[in-house]
Amino acid sequence: MNVLVLNCGSSSLKYRLLAMPEARELAGGEAQRVGPRTAEPSRILHHADGQQTVHTVEMPDHAIAFDEIMRLLAHTGAPRPNALGHRLVHGGTRFSGPTIMDDDALRDLQTIQKLAPLHNPPATALIAACRERYPDLPQVAVFDTAFHATIPACAATYALPRKLTAKLGIRKYGFHGTSHQYVVEEAARFLKKPLAKFSAVSCHLGSGGASLCAVVDGRSVDNTMGFSPLQGLVMSTRCGDLDSTSALRLLIAARGDTDALEKTLNKSSGVLGLSGISGDIRDVLAAPAPDETDPARRHATSQVYLWRLRKYLGAYLATVGDADAIIFTDTIGETMPGVRAAVCADMDCFGVRMDFQHNAAPLSLPCDVATMDSDIRILVVATNEELAIGRQTYATLPPP
Amino acid sequence: MQLLTLVPGHEALRYAIFTDRLTRPNNAGVIRDYRGAMACHLALLKIRKALQAAAQTNRKTAAALVAIGIRVPFGGTEFHGPVVVDADVLRRLETLTSAAPLHIPVLLELLQQCDTQFPDVPQVLVFDTAFFADLPAREYLYALDTDLARAHGLRRFGYCGLLHAAAWQHAARTGATRILSLCLEPQMELAAIHGGRPVYVTSGVTPIEGLPGQTTCGDLDPGLVMLLAEELHWGPERLNTLFTRESGLKGLTGRVITFDELFDAPKNKYTLARDVIRYRLLQASGMAFAAMGGIDAIALSGRYPAAGRASAAWLKQQTVFQRQCQPVAVHYLRTPVEFLVAEQALLLARAAACRAAA
């Protein structure tokens, strides 16, 4: 069975065609600058058989981008997909696992749009468009929140009036679930432990978003993101944790304009807001230029980023109790040994001891960088959300 | 010798009168209505009568009022320790009005009425944020645009500094240097104090952030502020009331209960609220461990000792505490906050008197 995995961003559409169950990649790529015309033309970066090609084509919305991708796949001789696997950010309480998108499921999906107003609408519209064009092609939606459906009430409940939280569906949903689930399964396999007996703290540290996930017996029991992907760690342009009364102060300053506040907290905070130089923590952690105007600000930014991460690692190790492993993944987690070292140093009280030399050396993933006598393994694992979506899509559909 | 302490709170003004010794106040009381010039005037008249009555029952000693100690909940970055009020202090207090609009005007009124009723008696301000004014930058900074945060005074503070500082001193006498300090007040606060310096605290810009309180919400996803404003069409003031007066234990249980009542209740009562509080305490403790590389002792303080003991006992069963090579000692500071205010007030008033004499 060939599964075409579609990962819909606000202005991009990533795709990967996988032959399942062996998970062999047949083709893949990314449609960029989807939507209203921008300074540069929209284009598709396509790769197949080790060849990369660029196709410039107008793509005013994701449905048209999808058409172009299908045309490109057919044109380059790729086999026709037998199923589509979609990445959805938010499944609310309705979707606690990968779901075949029939009329009912699609209607339900349309009712929870407002839970993730930036992310869900384009993906939902894409599913509807795909159904129109290929009514016989089965589609499966895989939700970032689904892995976290097992978070218990003590962690998922905000201390707000219960009538209000029930009415508005306010609870911790948690995000990055597809990635956390994938690396946790990979880590358990690497350590040869049955998943049902594997406990860990998974650190998904992307160059954009980041979250930690507490895992007990293979199931998520907490995630640093909350009702929305805004809570928790310091991210590229998102603020993470913030006193709710200070959000109120900023709302007053914005004269009650919630869109403006949303933009401030989502787009101009985090590493970018603190450093003033870049939203990428890798730039901030790099050595300052000799003529830099404010090296203290750069230093403070990296300190705040690492400190928050370290505190949450402590909180989640306390939550898990007897963790088998700490897992680092995604761009920052996989490629920045300094970040891993800073948060794992002086954590002996948790039974965490890192082999710093090994950690700093070039690694072939997956890899264990804990010392021999560490109670808790420290793993670096490459995440692969598209592959995870492909696997889940394959497992959800009836056998061909 | 007499010494007066004032603790102005959200709903009431607490006062205590100490005579000769600081170990126990001889008279103490609560005045419900004290906000506004007239109410404040009447409140101070009442306190003055109480002082005279206290003096008459202790005729052996001279009844001079030597100092008024006042607990101030917020001193911003302006005040790093207690101060004797003078013109310069008043000016600096006024600069804090926008950051603490509920506290500072009430305090200024109180100081003025003290001037009228007790002229020439030194007034000593003891700030609850002072202990946390030197938090490391990595702890006090939010991940916001630097200029925006500065313009709105958005940085982290701790709010039970007097109790934390005293509890730390109490615990440190046993040689402990890494102390997890848990203050059981209506807004519970946990701090990590490493060698006398706080390095982590649960509170934020206000005491609303962090652990949920009896009526305060604690940590929330900031996205919820936008959602609530849009879905309910509530303005900032209404939302502020929601976060500060209707949430926490009250929101979770639907009743007004204290932390003592929460932890004393039978197992099947308030289950969710207790689970939530314990869970948040465990996570905050994990953060304290990470902040100091482990802990040597737990220091408890505040007005809910039963809740403190129950929390500490529960925490000690958790793996992260069991891993400690040395068993974690638990100390409980019984001293009420009035005593701490009185102690500092006397110290500063005497020092000021010495300076004046010299």
Coordinates of C-alpha atoms in Angstrom, one line a residue, chain A residues 114-115 153-155 157-164 167-168 170-172 175 214 221-222 225-232 234-235 238-253 256 258-259 261-266 268-276 297 300-301 303-304 307-308 310-323 346-351 375-376, chain B residues 98-101 136-139 141-148 152-154 156 178 199-201 203-209 212-213 215-232 234-237 239-244 246-254 272 275-277 279-280 282-295 318-320 323-324:
Chain A
K114 CA -11.5 27.2 17.0
L115 CA -9.4 25.1 19.3
A153 CA -7.1 14.7 35.3
C154 CA -4.6 15.9 38.0
A155 CA -2.3 17.1 35.2
T157 CA -7.1 20.3 34.9
Y158 CA -6.7 24.0 35.1
A159 CA -7.7 25.5 38.5
L160 CA -10.6 27.5 37.0
P161 CA -14.3 27.1 37.8
R162 CA -15.4 23.7 36.5
K163 CA -18.6 24.9 34.9
L164 CA -16.6 27.2 32.8
K167 CA -18.5 24.6 28.8
L168 CA -15.5 25.8 26.8
I170 CA -10.7 24.0 28.6
R171 CA -8.1 21.4 29.6
K172 CA -4.6 20.5 28.8
F175 CA 0.9 18.8 21.4
A214 CA 6.3 12.7 30.6
V221 CA 1.0 11.5 31.3
D222 CA 1.9 15.1 30.8
M225 CA 2.2 22.6 26.1
G226 CA -1.4 23.1 27.4
F227 CA -4.7 24.1 26.0
S228 CA -2.8 25.6 23.1
P229 CA 0.8 25.2 21.9
L230 CA 1.7 28.5 23.6
Q231 CA 2.3 27.2 27.2
G232 CA 5.5 25.7 28.6
V234 CA 10.7 29.1 25.7
M235 CA 10.2 28.7 22.0
R238 CA 6.3 31.9 21.4
C239 CA 6.5 33.0 25.1
G240 CA 5.7 29.7 26.8
D241 CA 4.8 30.2 30.5
L242 CA 3.5 33.6 31.4
D243 CA 1.6 35.0 34.5
S244 CA -2.0 35.2 33.3
T245 CA -2.4 38.6 34.9
S246 CA 0.5 39.9 32.8
A247 CA -1.3 38.6 29.7
L248 CA -4.2 40.8 31.0
R249 CA -1.9 43.8 31.4
L250 CA -0.8 43.3 27.8
L251 CA -4.5 42.9 26.7
I252 CA -5.3 46.3 28.3
A253 CA -2.3 47.9 26.6
G256 CA -8.7 44.7 24.3
T258 CA -7.0 39.8 21.3
D259 CA -5.6 39.3 17.8
L261 CA -2.1 40.0 21.8
E262 CA -2.2 36.6 20.1
K263 CA 0.4 37.9 17.6
T264 CA 2.6 39.4 20.3
L265 CA 2.7 36.2 22.3
N266 CA 3.0 33.9 19.3
S268 CA 7.4 38.3 18.6
S269 CA 8.1 36.7 22.0
G270 CA 10.3 33.7 22.9
V271 CA 13.9 33.6 21.8
L272 CA 13.3 36.4 19.2
G273 CA 11.7 38.8 21.8
L274 CA 14.3 38.1 24.4
S275 CA 17.4 38.3 22.2
G276 CA 16.3 40.8 19.6
R297 CA 21.1 40.3 26.2
A300 CA 20.4 36.3 29.2
T301 CA 18.4 34.7 26.3
Q303 CA 20.2 31.4 30.1
V304 CA 16.4 31.8 30.2
W307 CA 16.9 27.3 32.7
R308 CA 13.3 26.8 31.8
R310 CA 16.2 22.3 33.0
K311 CA 13.4 23.1 35.4
Y312 CA 10.8 21.2 33.4
L313 CA 13.2 18.3 33.0
G314 CA 13.3 18.2 36.8
A315 CA 9.5 18.5 37.1
Y316 CA 8.9 15.7 34.6
L317 CA 11.5 13.4 36.1
A318 CA 9.7 13.9 39.4
T319 CA 6.4 13.1 37.7
V320 CA 7.6 10.0 36.0
G321 CA 9.3 8.7 39.1
D322 CA 11.4 5.8 37.8
A323 CA 12.3 6.9 34.3
D346 CA 24.4 18.4 37.9
M347 CA 21.3 16.2 37.8
D348 CA 22.9 13.4 39.8
C349 CA 20.0 13.8 42.4
F350 CA 17.7 12.3 39.7
G351 CA 20.2 9.5 38.9
D375 CA 20.4 5.2 36.5
I376 CA 18.7 6.9 33.6
Chain B
S98 CA 1.2 51.6 38.4
A99 CA 2.7 48.2 39.1
A100 CA 0.6 47.6 42.3
P101 CA -2.4 49.9 41.9
P136 CA 18.9 35.5 39.0
A137 CA 18.0 36.9 35.6
R138 CA 17.4 33.5 34.1
E139 CA 14.7 33.0 36.7
L141 CA 12.9 37.1 33.0
Y142 CA 9.9 36.1 30.9
A143 CA 10.4 35.1 27.2
L144 CA 8.8 38.3 26.0
D145 CA 10.1 41.2 23.9
T146 CA 12.7 42.8 26.3
D147 CA 11.3 46.4 25.8
L148 CA 7.7 45.3 26.2
H152 CA 5.0 46.9 31.7
G153 CA 7.2 45.8 34.6
L154 CA 6.8 42.1 33.7
R156 CA 9.0 37.4 38.2
R178 CA 19.8 23.6 49.7
V199 CA 17.0 30.7 42.8
Y200 CA 13.5 29.5 41.9
V201 CA 10.0 30.6 42.9
S203 CA 5.1 33.1 41.7
G204 CA 5.4 35.5 38.8
V205 CA 4.6 39.1 38.1
T206 CA 1.9 38.6 40.7
P207 CA 1.2 35.8 43.2
I208 CA -1.5 34.5 40.8
E209 CA 1.1 32.5 38.8
P212 CA -3.2 27.4 42.5
G213 CA -4.4 29.2 45.7
T215 CA -9.2 31.4 45.1
T216 CA -6.4 32.1 42.6
C217 CA -5.9 30.0 39.4
G218 CA -2.2 29.5 39.4
D219 CA -0.4 28.6 36.1
L220 CA -2.6 28.8 33.0
D221 CA -1.9 28.6 29.3
P222 CA -1.6 32.3 28.2
G223 CA -3.8 31.3 25.2
L224 CA -6.7 30.9 27.6
V225 CA -6.7 34.6 28.3
M226 CA -7.4 35.2 24.6
L227 CA -10.0 32.4 24.4
L228 CA -11.9 33.6 27.5
A229 CA -11.9 37.2 26.3
E230 CA -13.3 36.2 23.0
E231 CA -15.7 33.5 24.0
L232 CA -17.2 35.2 27.0
W234 CA -15.3 39.5 29.3
G235 CA -13.1 42.6 29.8
P236 CA -9.8 42.5 31.6
E237 CA -11.4 43.4 35.0
L239 CA -11.2 38.2 33.8
N240 CA -9.0 39.4 36.7
T241 CA -11.8 38.7 39.1
L242 CA -12.1 35.2 37.6
F243 CA -8.4 34.5 38.0
T244 CA -8.0 36.0 41.5
E246 CA -13.2 32.6 41.6
S247 CA -10.6 30.0 40.7
G248 CA -8.1 27.8 42.6
L249 CA -9.7 25.6 45.3
K250 CA -12.9 27.5 45.0
G251 CA -13.1 26.9 41.3
L252 CA -12.3 23.2 41.6
T253 CA -14.5 22.4 44.6
G254 CA -17.3 25.0 44.2
L272 CA -9.8 16.3 42.2
D275 CA -4.9 15.6 43.3
V276 CA -4.3 18.8 41.3
I277 CA -2.6 20.5 44.2
Y279 CA 0.5 17.1 41.4
R280 CA 1.5 20.7 41.0
L282 CA 5.4 17.5 43.0
Q283 CA 6.3 19.3 39.7
A284 CA 7.3 22.4 41.6
S285 CA 9.5 20.2 43.8
G286 CA 11.1 18.6 40.8
M287 CA 11.9 22.1 39.5
A288 CA 13.5 22.9 42.9
F289 CA 15.6 19.8 42.7
A290 CA 16.7 20.7 39.2
A291 CA 17.4 24.3 40.3
M292 CA 19.7 23.3 43.2
G293 CA 20.9 19.8 42.1
G294 CA 19.0 18.2 45.0
I295 CA 17.7 19.4 48.3
Q318 CA 7.8 10.3 45.9
T319 CA 10.7 8.7 44.1
V320 CA 12.6 12.0 43.6
R323 CA 16.5 9.0 45.8
Q324 CA 18.2 11.5 48.2

